[in-house]
Amino acid sequence: MMKQILIALLISASATCFAQSFVLGDVNTDWFETEEGANGELYDYLNANANPVSGRKVIAFYDFDLREHPCHYGRSYEGGVYYEMNSCEEEGGDNEKLFLPADTDIDKLKAWIETFAVLREEYYTSENFSWQNGTYAPHGEAGCYYTISEDQYGRKVVEIYCGC
């Protein structure tokens, strides 16, 4: 019995030691040149460049449109990635969240955000953005703001607010 426990511990320890951190991969810059990519929406980007493992889950609809247009929805992707959009508030902008595995490499995630943000914003360059108090933000008020946090499960959460 002791031998089996020791073998199990060695296997789990070696798996932990050799496990690589999760990486989103390089941003597919060519996608932004397509008709679908012209608007730079993260949801569309993920649908085209990640492998969905679920359909879109509608959480809420706009109050005024008789359940025709969802304002809060989410979708799961391979690798433990989950996307959520909430634009139900009448005032303000869009609020997106991208949930990533706990072992996501933060430096690579920041580089991914920096590339995606510039490609998403048609008239911006990397000089228009900077990291300010943990948020990758445009200089000025209008645009998309990217913040990385951790949820109660240890997952990395990229919160994106686009508005003025």
PDB file of N, CA and C in Angstrom, residues 18-99:
ATOM      1  N   PHE A  18       6.628  19.563 -14.418  1.00  0.00           N
ATOM      2  CA  PHE A  18       6.813  19.723 -15.847  1.00  0.00           C
ATOM      3  C   PHE A  18       5.630  20.395 -16.528  1.00  0.00           C
ATOM      4  N   ALA A  19       4.609  20.752 -15.786  1.00  0.00           N
ATOM      5  CA  ALA A  19       3.441  21.407 -16.373  1.00  0.00           C
ATOM      6  C   ALA A  19       3.822  22.812 -16.821  1.00  0.00           C
ATOM      7  N   GLN A  20       3.349  23.174 -17.992  1.00  0.00           N
ATOM      8  CA  GLN A  20       3.597  24.505 -18.496  1.00  0.00           C
ATOM      9  C   GLN A  20       2.417  25.388 -18.142  1.00  0.00           C
ATOM     10  N   SER A  21       2.666  26.678 -18.040  1.00  0.00           N
ATOM     11  CA  SER A  21       1.573  27.586 -17.758  1.00  0.00           C
ATOM     12  C   SER A  21       0.739  27.788 -19.020  1.00  0.00           C
ATOM     13  N   PHE A  22      -0.528  28.155 -18.815  1.00  0.00           N
ATOM     14  CA  PHE A  22      -1.448  28.364 -19.924  1.00  0.00           C
ATOM     15  C   PHE A  22      -1.094  29.652 -20.652  1.00  0.00           C
ATOM     16  N   VAL A  23      -1.118  29.608 -21.980  1.00  0.00           N
ATOM     17  CA  VAL A  23      -0.840  30.769 -22.813  1.00  0.00           C
ATOM     18  C   VAL A  23      -1.923  30.838 -23.882  1.00  0.00           C
ATOM     19  N   LEU A  24      -2.467  32.026 -24.117  1.00  0.00           N
ATOM     20  CA  LEU A  24      -3.479  32.202 -25.158  1.00  0.00           C
ATOM     21  C   LEU A  24      -2.918  31.973 -26.555  1.00  0.00           C
ATOM     22  N   GLY A  25      -1.639  32.115 -26.720  1.00  0.00           N
ATOM     23  CA  GLY A  25      -1.031  32.005 -28.044  1.00  0.00           C
ATOM     24  C   GLY A  25      -0.891  33.394 -28.647  1.00  0.00           C
ATOM     25  N   ASP A  26      -0.242  33.461 -29.785  1.00  0.00           N
ATOM     26  CA  ASP A  26      -0.064  34.746 -30.453  1.00  0.00           C
ATOM     27  C   ASP A  26      -1.395  35.254 -30.979  1.00  0.00           C
ATOM     28  N   VAL A  27      -1.560  36.567 -30.980  1.00  0.00           N
ATOM     29  CA  VAL A  27      -2.760  37.170 -31.554  1.00  0.00           C
ATOM     30  C   VAL A  27      -2.714  36.957 -33.062  1.00  0.00           C
ATOM     31  N   ASN A  28      -3.813  36.481 -33.622  1.00  0.00           N
ATOM     32  CA  ASN A  28      -3.924  36.283 -35.066  1.00  0.00           C
ATOM     33  C   ASN A  28      -4.178  37.645 -35.711  1.00  0.00           C
ATOM     34  N   THR A  29      -3.102  38.328 -36.078  1.00  0.00           N
ATOM     35  CA  THR A  29      -3.226  39.683 -36.621  1.00  0.00           C
ATOM     36  C   THR A  29      -3.951  39.697 -37.961  1.00  0.00           C
ATOM     37  N   ASP A  30      -3.853  38.624 -38.733  1.00  0.00           N
ATOM     38  CA  ASP A  30      -4.534  38.560 -40.028  1.00  0.00           C
ATOM     39  C   ASP A  30      -6.047  38.611 -39.874  1.00  0.00           C
ATOM     40  N   TRP A  31      -6.562  38.113 -38.754  1.00  0.00           N
ATOM     41  CA  TRP A  31      -8.008  38.094 -38.537  1.00  0.00           C
ATOM     42  C   TRP A  31      -8.600  39.499 -38.568  1.00  0.00           C
ATOM     43  N   PHE A  32      -7.858  40.482 -38.089  1.00  0.00           N
ATOM     44  CA  PHE A  32      -8.361  41.855 -38.039  1.00  0.00           C
ATOM     45  C   PHE A  32      -8.523  42.456 -39.434  1.00  0.00           C
ATOM     46  N   GLU A  33      -7.912  41.843 -40.441  1.00  0.00           N
ATOM     47  CA  GLU A  33      -8.037  42.311 -41.823  1.00  0.00           C
ATOM     48  C   GLU A  33      -9.251  41.713 -42.526  1.00  0.00           C
ATOM     49  N   THR A  34      -9.903  40.745 -41.903  1.00  0.00           N
ATOM     50  CA  THR A  34     -11.079  40.114 -42.507  1.00  0.00           C
ATOM     51  C   THR A  34     -12.318  40.951 -42.225  1.00  0.00           C
ATOM     52  N   GLU A  35     -13.391  40.666 -42.959  1.00  0.00           N
ATOM     53  CA  GLU A  35     -14.653  41.376 -42.736  1.00  0.00           C
ATOM     54  C   GLU A  35     -15.159  41.134 -41.314  1.00  0.00           C
ATOM     55  N   GLU A  36     -15.057  39.899 -40.871  1.00  0.00           N
ATOM     56  CA  GLU A  36     -15.495  39.539 -39.519  1.00  0.00           C
ATOM     57  C   GLU A  36     -14.652  40.234 -38.454  1.00  0.00           C
ATOM     58  N   GLY A  37     -13.377  40.398 -38.728  1.00  0.00           N
ATOM     59  CA  GLY A  37     -12.473  40.981 -37.748  1.00  0.00           C
ATOM     60  C   GLY A  37     -12.418  42.491 -37.753  1.00  0.00           C
ATOM     61  N   ALA A  38     -13.094  43.112 -38.701  1.00  0.00           N
ATOM     62  CA  ALA A  38     -13.031  44.567 -38.829  1.00  0.00           C
ATOM     63  C   ALA A  38     -13.535  45.299 -37.590  1.00  0.00           C
ATOM     64  N   ASN A  39     -14.501  44.709 -36.874  1.00  0.00           N
ATOM     65  CA  ASN A  39     -15.026  45.387 -35.684  1.00  0.00           C
ATOM     66  C   ASN A  39     -14.189  45.109 -34.438  1.00  0.00           C
ATOM     67  N   GLY A  40     -13.285  44.139 -34.494  1.00  0.00           N
ATOM     68  CA  GLY A  40     -12.367  43.867 -33.388  1.00  0.00           C
ATOM     69  C   GLY A  40     -13.006  43.330 -32.126  1.00  0.00           C
ATOM     70  N   GLU A  41     -14.170  42.698 -32.239  1.00  0.00           N
ATOM     71  CA  GLU A  41     -14.855  42.184 -31.048  1.00  0.00           C
ATOM     72  C   GLU A  41     -14.169  40.925 -30.523  1.00  0.00           C
ATOM     73  N   LEU A  42     -13.926  40.877 -29.229  1.00  0.00           N
ATOM     74  CA  LEU A  42     -13.253  39.735 -28.613  1.00  0.00           C
ATOM     75  C   LEU A  42     -14.064  38.456 -28.782  1.00  0.00           C
ATOM     76  N   TYR A  43     -15.385  38.537 -28.641  1.00  0.00           N
ATOM     77  CA  TYR A  43     -16.239  37.351 -28.799  1.00  0.00           C
ATOM     78  C   TYR A  43     -16.070  36.753 -30.201  1.00  0.00           C
ATOM     79  N   ASP A  44     -16.103  37.599 -31.216  1.00  0.00           N
ATOM     80  CA  ASP A  44     -15.919  37.120 -32.589  1.00  0.00           C
ATOM     81  C   ASP A  44     -14.513  36.564 -32.789  1.00  0.00           C
ATOM     82  N   TYR A  45     -13.525  37.220 -32.175  1.00  0.00           N
ATOM     83  CA  TYR A  45     -12.147  36.747 -32.274  1.00  0.00           C
ATOM     84  C   TYR A  45     -12.018  35.343 -31.692  1.00  0.00           C
ATOM     85  N   LEU A  46     -12.580  35.136 -30.509  1.00  0.00           N
ATOM     86  CA  LEU A  46     -12.497  33.818 -29.873  1.00  0.00           C
ATOM     87  C   LEU A  46     -13.223  32.759 -30.693  1.00  0.00           C
ATOM     88  N   ASN A  47     -14.381  33.098 -31.245  1.00  0.00           N
ATOM     89  CA  ASN A  47     -15.124  32.132 -32.054  1.00  0.00           C
ATOM     90  C   ASN A  47     -14.345  31.720 -33.296  1.00  0.00           C
ATOM     91  N   ALA A  48     -13.565  32.633 -33.843  1.00  0.00           N
ATOM     92  CA  ALA A  48     -12.793  32.336 -35.050  1.00  0.00           C
ATOM     93  C   ALA A  48     -11.441  31.694 -34.750  1.00  0.00           C
ATOM     94  N   ASN A  49     -10.884  31.938 -33.564  1.00  0.00           N
ATOM     95  CA  ASN A  49      -9.507  31.524 -33.288  1.00  0.00           C
ATOM     96  C   ASN A  49      -9.330  30.571 -32.114  1.00  0.00           C
ATOM     97  N   ALA A  50     -10.389  30.291 -31.396  1.00  0.00           N
ATOM     98  CA  ALA A  50     -10.354  29.321 -30.293  1.00  0.00           C
ATOM     99  C   ALA A  50     -11.404  28.257 -30.605  1.00  0.00           C
ATOM    100  N   ASN A  51     -11.368  27.172 -29.902  1.00  0.00           N
ATOM    101  CA  ASN A  51     -12.330  26.095 -30.149  1.00  0.00           C
ATOM    102  C   ASN A  51     -13.440  26.137 -29.106  1.00  0.00           C
ATOM    103  N   PRO A  52     -14.646  26.590 -29.510  1.00  0.00           N
ATOM    104  CA  PRO A  52     -15.759  26.612 -28.562  1.00  0.00           C
ATOM    105  C   PRO A  52     -16.126  25.197 -28.127  1.00  0.00           C
ATOM    106  N   VAL A  53     -16.462  25.042 -26.856  1.00  0.00           N
ATOM    107  CA  VAL A  53     -16.914  23.744 -26.346  1.00  0.00           C
ATOM    108  C   VAL A  53     -18.361  23.827 -25.869  1.00  0.00           C
ATOM    109  N   SER A  54     -18.988  24.985 -26.094  1.00  0.00           N
ATOM    110  CA  SER A  54     -20.402  25.144 -25.758  1.00  0.00           C
ATOM    111  C   SER A  54     -21.010  26.151 -26.713  1.00  0.00           C
ATOM    112  N   GLY A  55     -22.324  26.192 -26.728  1.00  0.00           N
ATOM    113  CA  GLY A  55     -23.010  27.241 -27.460  1.00  0.00           C
ATOM    114  C   GLY A  55     -23.028  28.499 -26.616  1.00  0.00           C
ATOM    115  N   ARG A  56     -23.558  29.571 -27.181  1.00  0.00           N
ATOM    116  CA  ARG A  56     -23.678  30.808 -26.415  1.00  0.00           C
ATOM    117  C   ARG A  56     -24.773  30.633 -25.365  1.00  0.00           C
ATOM    118  N   LYS A  57     -24.446  30.947 -24.134  1.00  0.00           N
ATOM    119  CA  LYS A  57     -25.410  30.858 -23.032  1.00  0.00           C
ATOM    120  C   LYS A  57     -25.934  32.266 -22.757  1.00  0.00           C
ATOM    121  N   VAL A  58     -27.221  32.481 -23.031  1.00  0.00           N
ATOM    122  CA  VAL A  58     -27.826  33.786 -22.799  1.00  0.00           C
ATOM    123  C   VAL A  58     -28.237  33.884 -21.335  1.00  0.00           C
ATOM    124  N   ILE A  59     -27.781  34.929 -20.678  1.00  0.00           N
ATOM    125  CA  ILE A  59     -28.061  35.143 -19.260  1.00  0.00           C
ATOM    126  C   ILE A  59     -29.178  36.170 -19.080  1.00  0.00           C
ATOM    127  N   ALA A  60     -29.214  37.206 -19.935  1.00  0.00           N
ATOM    128  CA  ALA A  60     -30.253  38.237 -19.838  1.00  0.00           C
ATOM    129  C   ALA A  60     -30.457  38.895 -21.197  1.00  0.00           C
ATOM    130  N   PHE A  61     -31.651  39.450 -21.378  1.00  0.00           N
ATOM    131  CA  PHE A  61     -32.001  40.192 -22.586  1.00  0.00           C
ATOM    132  C   PHE A  61     -32.226  41.656 -22.215  1.00  0.00           C
ATOM    133  N   TYR A  62     -32.138  42.540 -23.215  1.00  0.00           N
ATOM    134  CA  TYR A  62     -32.516  43.927 -22.986  1.00  0.00           C
ATOM    135  C   TYR A  62     -33.986  43.960 -22.606  1.00  0.00           C
ATOM    136  N   ASP A  63     -34.354  44.813 -21.660  1.00  0.00           N
ATOM    137  CA  ASP A  63     -35.740  44.890 -21.185  1.00  0.00           C
ATOM    138  C   ASP A  63     -36.710  45.354 -22.260  1.00  0.00           C
ATOM    139  N   PHE A  64     -36.256  46.174 -23.176  1.00  0.00           N
ATOM    140  CA  PHE A  64     -37.158  46.839 -24.102  1.00  0.00           C
ATOM    141  C   PHE A  64     -37.420  46.083 -25.401  1.00  0.00           C
ATOM    142  N   ASP A  65     -36.792  44.956 -25.648  1.00  0.00           N
ATOM    143  CA  ASP A  65     -36.911  44.371 -26.985  1.00  0.00           C
ATOM    144  C   ASP A  65     -37.577  43.001 -27.035  1.00  0.00           C
ATOM    145  N   LEU A  66     -38.375  42.668 -26.058  1.00  0.00           N
ATOM    146  CA  LEU A  66     -39.156  41.425 -26.076  1.00  0.00           C
ATOM    147  C   LEU A  66     -38.295  40.188 -26.296  1.00  0.00           C
ATOM    148  N   ARG A  67     -37.153  40.126 -25.631  1.00  0.00           N
ATOM    149  CA  ARG A  67     -36.274  38.956 -25.637  1.00  0.00           C
ATOM    150  C   ARG A  67     -35.710  38.631 -27.024  1.00  0.00           C
ATOM    151  N   GLU A  68     -35.469  39.653 -27.812  1.00  0.00           N
ATOM    152  CA  GLU A  68     -34.892  39.422 -29.137  1.00  0.00           C
ATOM    153  C   GLU A  68     -33.377  39.563 -29.160  1.00  0.00           C
ATOM    154  N   HIS A  69     -32.828  40.423 -28.311  1.00  0.00           N
ATOM    155  CA  HIS A  69     -31.394  40.690 -28.334  1.00  0.00           C
ATOM    156  C   HIS A  69     -30.795  40.483 -26.946  1.00  0.00           C
ATOM    157  N   PRO A  70     -29.908  39.510 -26.809  1.00  0.00           N
ATOM    158  CA  PRO A  70     -29.278  39.296 -25.500  1.00  0.00           C
ATOM    159  C   PRO A  70     -28.307  40.425 -25.167  1.00  0.00           C
ATOM    160  N   CYS A  71     -28.286  40.797 -23.904  1.00  0.00           N
ATOM    161  CA  CYS A  71     -27.343  41.823 -23.456  1.00  0.00           C
ATOM    162  C   CYS A  71     -26.307  41.247 -22.489  1.00  0.00           C
ATOM    163  N   HIS A  72     -26.516  40.015 -22.056  1.00  0.00           N
ATOM    164  CA  HIS A  72     -25.579  39.363 -21.137  1.00  0.00           C
ATOM    165  C   HIS A  72     -25.505  37.892 -21.539  1.00  0.00           C
ATOM    166  N   TYR A  73     -24.324  37.466 -21.967  1.00  0.00           N
ATOM    167  CA  TYR A  73     -24.163  36.086 -22.430  1.00  0.00           C
ATOM    168  C   TYR A  73     -22.731  35.624 -22.220  1.00  0.00           C
ATOM    169  N   GLY A  74     -22.522  34.327 -22.357  1.00  0.00           N
ATOM    170  CA  GLY A  74     -21.196  33.764 -22.187  1.00  0.00           C
ATOM    171  C   GLY A  74     -21.003  32.535 -23.056  1.00  0.00           C
ATOM    172  N   ARG A  75     -19.757  32.085 -23.157  1.00  0.00           N
ATOM    173  CA  ARG A  75     -19.428  30.894 -23.948  1.00  0.00           C
ATOM    174  C   ARG A  75     -18.121  30.305 -23.446  1.00  0.00           C
ATOM    175  N   SER A  76     -18.044  28.969 -23.446  1.00  0.00           N
ATOM    176  CA  SER A  76     -16.840  28.252 -23.011  1.00  0.00           C
ATOM    177  C   SER A  76     -16.008  27.814 -24.210  1.00  0.00           C
ATOM    178  N   TYR A  77     -14.689  27.799 -24.008  1.00  0.00           N
ATOM    179  CA  TYR A  77     -13.739  27.400 -25.045  1.00  0.00           C
ATOM    180  C   TYR A  77     -12.770  26.378 -24.465  1.00  0.00           C
ATOM    181  N   GLU A  78     -12.093  25.658 -25.363  1.00  0.00           N
ATOM    182  CA  GLU A  78     -11.096  24.671 -24.939  1.00  0.00           C
ATOM    183  C   GLU A  78     -10.050  25.322 -24.037  1.00  0.00           C
ATOM    184  N   GLY A  79      -9.474  24.516 -23.181  1.00  0.00           N
ATOM    185  CA  GLY A  79      -8.398  24.987 -22.318  1.00  0.00           C
ATOM    186  C   GLY A  79      -8.888  25.664 -21.051  1.00  0.00           C
ATOM    187  N   GLY A  80     -10.193  25.600 -20.782  1.00  0.00           N
ATOM    188  CA  GLY A  80     -10.715  26.230 -19.573  1.00  0.00           C
ATOM    189  C   GLY A  80     -10.953  27.719 -19.712  1.00  0.00           C
ATOM    190  N   VAL A  81     -11.141  28.192 -20.942  1.00  0.00           N
ATOM    191  CA  VAL A  81     -11.381  29.611 -21.203  1.00  0.00           C
ATOM    192  C   VAL A  81     -12.885  29.864 -21.232  1.00  0.00           C
ATOM    193  N   TYR A  82     -13.331  30.944 -20.587  1.00  0.00           N
ATOM    194  CA  TYR A  82     -14.744  31.321 -20.601  1.00  0.00           C
ATOM    195  C   TYR A  82     -14.844  32.817 -20.864  1.00  0.00           C
ATOM    196  N   TYR A  83     -15.720  33.187 -21.793  1.00  0.00           N
ATOM    197  CA  TYR A  83     -15.946  34.589 -22.153  1.00  0.00           C
ATOM    198  C   TYR A  83     -17.333  35.005 -21.692  1.00  0.00           C
ATOM    199  N   GLU A  84     -17.439  36.234 -21.187  1.00  0.00           N
ATOM    200  CA  GLU A  84     -18.739  36.757 -20.765  1.00  0.00           C
ATOM    201  C   GLU A  84     -18.858  38.220 -21.181  1.00  0.00           C
ATOM    202  N   MET A  85     -20.013  38.577 -21.757  1.00  0.00           N
ATOM    203  CA  MET A  85     -20.302  39.960 -22.159  1.00  0.00           C
ATOM    204  C   MET A  85     -21.531  40.426 -21.400  1.00  0.00           C
ATOM    205  N   ASN A  86     -21.467  41.644 -20.855  1.00  0.00           N
ATOM    206  CA  ASN A  86     -22.621  42.233 -20.191  1.00  0.00           C
ATOM    207  C   ASN A  86     -22.731  43.682 -20.627  1.00  0.00           C
ATOM    208  N   SER A  87     -23.754  43.968 -21.419  1.00  0.00           N
ATOM    209  CA  SER A  87     -24.001  45.340 -21.867  1.00  0.00           C
ATOM    210  C   SER A  87     -25.437  45.747 -21.545  1.00  0.00           C
ATOM    211  N   CYS A  88     -25.999  45.212 -20.470  1.00  0.00           N
ATOM    212  CA  CYS A  88     -27.402  45.445 -20.116  1.00  0.00           C
ATOM    213  C   CYS A  88     -27.673  46.842 -19.569  1.00  0.00           C
ATOM    214  N   GLU A  89     -26.664  47.496 -19.044  1.00  0.00           N
ATOM    215  CA  GLU A  89     -26.880  48.830 -18.479  1.00  0.00           C
ATOM    216  C   GLU A  89     -27.164  49.821 -19.600  1.00  0.00           C
ATOM    217  N   GLU A  90     -28.163  50.684 -19.392  1.00  0.00           N
ATOM    218  CA  GLU A  90     -28.502  51.682 -20.405  1.00  0.00           C
ATOM    219  C   GLU A  90     -27.392  52.706 -20.561  1.00  0.00           C
ATOM    220  N   GLU A  91     -26.780  53.083 -19.457  1.00  0.00           N
ATOM    221  CA  GLU A  91     -25.689  54.040 -19.500  1.00  0.00           C
ATOM    222  C   GLU A  91     -24.377  53.292 -19.345  1.00  0.00           C
ATOM    223  N   GLY A  92     -23.373  53.790 -19.974  1.00  0.00           N
ATOM    224  CA  GLY A  92     -22.074  53.140 -19.853  1.00  0.00           C
ATOM    225  C   GLY A  92     -21.753  52.344 -21.102  1.00  0.00           C
ATOM    226  N   GLY A  93     -20.681  51.621 -21.027  1.00  0.00           N
ATOM    227  CA  GLY A  93     -20.229  50.869 -22.180  1.00  0.00           C
ATOM    228  C   GLY A  93     -20.390  49.380 -21.984  1.00  0.00           C
ATOM    229  N   ASP A  94     -19.662  48.641 -22.781  1.00  0.00           N
ATOM    230  CA  ASP A  94     -19.689  47.183 -22.707  1.00  0.00           C
ATOM    231  C   ASP A  94     -18.716  46.700 -21.635  1.00  0.00           C
ATOM    232  N   ASN A  95     -19.114  45.659 -20.948  1.00  0.00           N
ATOM    233  CA  ASN A  95     -18.260  45.027 -19.943  1.00  0.00           C
ATOM    234  C   ASN A  95     -18.027  43.580 -20.350  1.00  0.00           C
ATOM    235  N   GLU A  96     -16.781  43.255 -20.657  1.00  0.00           N
ATOM    236  CA  GLU A  96     -16.426  41.894 -21.050  1.00  0.00           C
ATOM    237  C   GLU A  96     -15.518  41.300 -19.977  1.00  0.00           C
ATOM    238  N   LYS A  97     -15.606  39.986 -19.819  1.00  0.00           N
ATOM    239  CA  LYS A  97     -14.690  39.265 -18.934  1.00  0.00           C
ATOM    240  C   LYS A  97     -14.200  38.030 -19.666  1.00  0.00           C
ATOM    241  N   LEU A  98     -12.919  37.792 -19.552  1.00  0.00           N
ATOM    242  CA  LEU A  98     -12.297  36.612 -20.119  1.00  0.00           C
ATOM    243  C   LEU A  98     -11.661  35.856 -18.960  1.00  0.00           C
ATOM    244  N   PHE A  99     -12.221  34.690 -18.638  1.00  0.00           N
ATOM    245  CA  PHE A  99     -11.727  33.857 -17.545  1.00  0.00           C
ATOM    246  C   PHE A  99     -10.725  32.861 -18.121  1.00  0.00           C
TER     247      PHE A  99
END
